[in-house]
Short mmCIF file of N, CA and C in Angstrom, two decimals:
data_model
loop_
_atom_site.label_atom_id
_atom_site.label_comp_id
_atom_site.label_asym_id
_atom_site.label_seq_id
_atom_site.Cartn_x
_atom_site.Cartn_y
_atom_site.Cartn_z
N MET U 1 87.21 62.02 129.71
CA MET U 1 88.35 62.23 128.91
C MET U 1 88.26 61.33 127.56
N ALA U 2 87.52 60.17 127.67
CA ALA U 2 87.44 59.40 126.54
C ALA U 2 86.68 60.07 125.46
N ASP U 3 85.55 60.85 125.80
CA ASP U 3 84.69 61.57 124.90
C ASP U 3 85.47 62.69 124.22
N ASP U 4 86.50 63.37 124.90
CA ASP U 4 87.34 64.30 124.18
C ASP U 4 88.15 63.61 123.11
N GLU U 5 88.75 62.49 123.48
CA GLU U 5 89.65 61.80 122.53
C GLU U 5 88.73 61.35 121.36
N GLU U 6 87.56 60.88 121.53
CA GLU U 6 86.71 60.42 120.56
C GLU U 6 86.28 61.54 119.62
N THR U 7 86.00 62.67 120.24
CA THR U 7 85.66 63.92 119.43
C THR U 7 86.79 64.30 118.57
N ALA U 8 87.96 64.33 119.12
CA ALA U 8 89.18 64.73 118.35
C ALA U 8 89.47 63.78 117.29
N GLN U 9 89.11 62.55 117.29
CA GLN U 9 89.39 61.52 116.25
C GLN U 9 88.15 61.44 115.24
N LYS U 10 87.09 61.96 115.62
CA LYS U 10 85.92 61.83 114.80
C LYS U 10 86.06 62.72 113.52
N PRO U 11 85.90 62.04 112.31
CA PRO U 11 86.03 62.79 111.12
C PRO U 11 84.84 63.84 110.88
N SER U 12 85.13 64.78 110.09
CA SER U 12 84.07 65.77 109.78
C SER U 12 83.01 65.03 109.10
N TYR U 13 81.85 65.62 108.93
CA TYR U 13 80.74 65.07 108.13
C TYR U 13 81.28 64.77 106.66
N GLU U 14 81.89 65.78 106.14
CA GLU U 14 82.37 65.59 104.68
C GLU U 14 83.36 64.52 104.57
N GLN U 15 84.34 64.39 105.49
CA GLN U 15 85.26 63.28 105.49
C GLN U 15 84.58 61.92 105.62
N ALA U 16 83.63 61.86 106.53
CA ALA U 16 82.96 60.57 106.81
C ALA U 16 82.11 60.22 105.46
N ARG U 17 81.42 61.21 104.88
CA ARG U 17 80.69 60.95 103.78
C ARG U 17 81.45 60.51 102.55
N ASP U 18 82.62 61.23 102.31
CA ASP U 18 83.53 60.90 101.22
C ASP U 18 84.04 59.51 101.38
N GLU U 19 84.55 59.19 102.58
CA GLU U 19 85.09 57.80 102.82
C GLU U 19 83.97 56.70 102.70
N LEU U 20 82.81 57.02 103.08
CA LEU U 20 81.61 56.15 102.99
C LEU U 20 81.42 55.82 101.37
N THR U 21 81.39 56.97 100.66
CA THR U 21 81.29 56.80 99.23
C THR U 21 82.24 55.88 98.67
N GLU U 22 83.48 55.96 99.00
CA GLU U 22 84.50 55.07 98.61
C GLU U 22 84.33 53.62 98.88
N VAL U 23 83.87 53.49 100.25
CA VAL U 23 83.58 52.13 100.80
C VAL U 23 82.53 51.43 99.96
N VAL U 24 81.53 52.21 99.62
CA VAL U 24 80.37 51.69 98.84
C VAL U 24 80.98 51.25 97.37
N LYS U 25 81.71 52.11 96.78
CA LYS U 25 82.26 51.87 95.48
C LYS U 25 83.04 50.57 95.54
N ARG U 26 83.95 50.43 96.46
CA ARG U 26 84.72 49.17 96.58
C ARG U 26 83.86 47.99 96.79
N LEU U 27 82.87 48.05 97.58
CA LEU U 27 81.95 46.90 97.76
C LEU U 27 81.19 46.62 96.46
N GLU U 28 80.80 47.59 95.78
CA GLU U 28 80.03 47.34 94.52
C GLU U 28 80.94 46.83 93.40
N ALA U 29 82.23 47.20 93.48
CA ALA U 29 83.17 46.70 92.46
C ALA U 29 83.39 45.24 92.56
N GLY U 30 83.26 44.68 93.71
CA GLY U 30 83.48 43.19 93.96
C GLY U 30 84.85 42.91 93.96
N GLY U 31 85.13 41.57 93.86
CA GLY U 31 86.58 41.09 93.81
C GLY U 31 87.18 41.00 95.19
N LEU U 32 86.47 41.19 96.26
CA LEU U 32 87.02 41.15 97.63
C LEU U 32 86.84 39.87 98.21
N THR U 33 87.61 39.54 99.20
CA THR U 33 87.33 38.32 99.85
C THR U 33 86.21 38.54 100.99
N LEU U 34 85.53 37.50 101.44
CA LEU U 34 84.48 37.70 102.35
C LEU U 34 84.95 38.55 103.53
N GLU U 35 86.09 38.25 104.07
CA GLU U 35 86.55 38.96 105.15
C GLU U 35 86.76 40.44 104.86
N GLU U 36 87.33 40.78 103.64
CA GLU U 36 87.53 42.19 103.22
C GLU U 36 86.15 42.84 103.13
N SER U 37 85.22 42.11 102.59
CA SER U 37 83.91 42.75 102.37
C SER U 37 83.24 43.00 103.63
N LEU U 38 83.37 42.06 104.70
CA LEU U 38 82.76 42.31 106.03
C LEU U 38 83.41 43.43 106.65
N ASP U 39 84.78 43.53 106.56
CA ASP U 39 85.49 44.72 107.25
C ASP U 39 84.99 45.99 106.59
N LEU U 40 84.88 46.01 105.24
CA LEU U 40 84.42 47.31 104.60
C LEU U 40 83.00 47.62 105.09
N TRP U 41 82.16 46.58 105.07
CA TRP U 41 80.73 46.78 105.50
C TRP U 41 80.65 47.46 106.93
N GLU U 42 81.43 46.81 107.78
CA GLU U 42 81.49 47.33 109.17
C GLU U 42 82.03 48.74 109.22
N ARG U 43 83.00 49.09 108.47
CA ARG U 43 83.50 50.44 108.39
C ARG U 43 82.40 51.35 107.82
N GLY U 44 81.71 50.96 106.85
CA GLY U 44 80.66 51.71 106.18
C GLY U 44 79.50 51.98 107.20
N GLU U 45 79.23 51.00 108.04
CA GLU U 45 78.14 51.20 109.10
C GLU U 45 78.64 52.25 110.05
N ARG U 46 79.95 52.20 110.58
CA ARG U 46 80.40 53.12 111.42
C ARG U 46 80.34 54.58 110.81
N LEU U 47 80.80 54.72 109.58
CA LEU U 47 80.81 56.02 108.89
C LEU U 47 79.36 56.50 108.70
N ALA U 48 78.40 55.62 108.33
CA ALA U 48 77.00 56.08 108.23
C ALA U 48 76.49 56.61 109.61
N ALA U 49 76.90 55.95 110.67
CA ALA U 49 76.46 56.37 112.00
C ALA U 49 77.13 57.77 112.43
N ILE U 50 78.33 58.07 111.98
CA ILE U 50 79.07 59.23 112.15
C ILE U 50 78.36 60.28 111.43
N CYS U 51 77.96 60.04 110.19
CA CYS U 51 77.24 61.04 109.30
C CYS U 51 75.81 61.39 109.90
N GLU U 52 75.21 60.34 110.51
CA GLU U 52 73.91 60.58 111.16
C GLU U 52 74.08 61.38 112.41
N GLU U 53 75.17 61.19 113.20
CA GLU U 53 75.37 62.01 114.33
C GLU U 53 75.54 63.52 113.91
N TRP U 54 76.33 63.81 112.88
CA TRP U 54 76.53 65.12 112.45
C TRP U 54 75.29 65.73 111.95
N LEU U 55 74.39 65.01 111.20
CA LEU U 55 73.13 65.52 110.75
C LEU U 55 72.18 65.87 111.98
N GLU U 56 72.09 65.01 112.86
CA GLU U 56 71.26 65.18 113.99
C GLU U 56 71.71 66.36 114.68
N GLY U 57 73.04 66.54 114.92
CA GLY U 57 73.57 67.74 115.63
C GLY U 57 73.20 69.03 114.80
N ALA U 58 73.27 69.01 113.52
CA ALA U 58 72.92 70.14 112.74
C ALA U 58 71.40 70.37 112.83
N ARG U 59 70.62 69.36 112.85
CA ARG U 59 69.11 69.61 113.00
C ARG U 59 68.82 70.21 114.32
N ALA U 60 69.54 69.67 115.47
CA ALA U 60 69.20 70.33 116.64
C ALA U 60 69.64 71.73 116.78
N ARG U 61 70.82 72.04 116.23
CA ARG U 61 71.29 73.42 116.22
C ARG U 61 70.37 74.35 115.42
N LEU U 62 69.86 73.90 114.38
CA LEU U 62 68.92 74.62 113.55
C LEU U 62 67.64 74.91 114.30
N ALA U 63 67.18 73.86 114.92
CA ALA U 63 65.87 73.91 115.61
C ALA U 63 66.07 74.87 116.86
N ALA U 64 67.18 74.89 117.52
CA ALA U 64 67.45 75.70 118.67
C ALA U 64 67.50 77.18 118.12
N ALA U 65 68.17 77.41 116.93
CA ALA U 65 68.24 78.78 116.36
C ALA U 65 66.85 79.38 115.96
N LEU U 66 66.01 78.42 115.38
CA LEU U 66 64.77 78.87 114.98
C LEU U 66 63.82 79.15 116.14
N ASP U 67 64.03 78.51 117.22
CA ASP U 67 63.21 78.65 118.49
C ASP U 67 63.60 79.91 119.27
N ARG U 68 64.71 80.52 119.05
CA ARG U 68 65.10 81.74 119.73
C ARG U 68 64.14 82.92 119.35
N PRO U 69 63.56 83.51 120.22
CA PRO U 69 62.65 84.69 119.93
C PRO U 69 63.53 85.88 119.52
N GLY U 70 63.05 86.49 118.50
CA GLY U 70 63.61 87.74 118.00
C GLY U 70 64.88 87.62 117.17
N ASP U 71 65.27 86.39 116.88
CA ASP U 71 66.45 86.21 116.05
C ASP U 71 66.10 85.97 114.72
N GLY U 72 66.15 87.00 113.89
CA GLY U 72 65.90 86.79 112.49
C GLY U 72 64.50 86.46 112.04
N ASP U 73 63.45 86.78 112.90
CA ASP U 73 62.17 86.44 112.51
C ASP U 73 61.35 87.71 111.95
N GLY U 74 62.12 88.71 111.79
CA GLY U 74 61.50 89.92 111.13
C GLY U 74 60.95 90.76 112.12
N ALA U 75 60.77 90.45 113.38
CA ALA U 75 60.15 91.25 114.43
C ALA U 75 61.16 92.39 114.84
N PRO U 76 60.76 93.57 114.94
CA PRO U 76 61.71 94.61 115.28
C PRO U 76 62.16 94.56 116.73
N PHE U 77 61.42 93.90 117.66
CA PHE U 77 61.77 93.84 119.06
C PHE U 77 61.61 92.52 119.64
#
């Protein structure tokens, strides 16, 4: 059940990527306390991991689709 809840709360790749971009901008802008910077860094690490999970899943789906015989490979049968 915890996996279902985690999946339901997991942002889409695009959401995670966009938020990660904002985190990086805020860190690069400076002017934050050390604690704020560390919190943002940790959030950025989590977002990067989420993006990587999405990309790995997409790679696996693509590999599986390419491995299926007769699906779009131009062969008539």
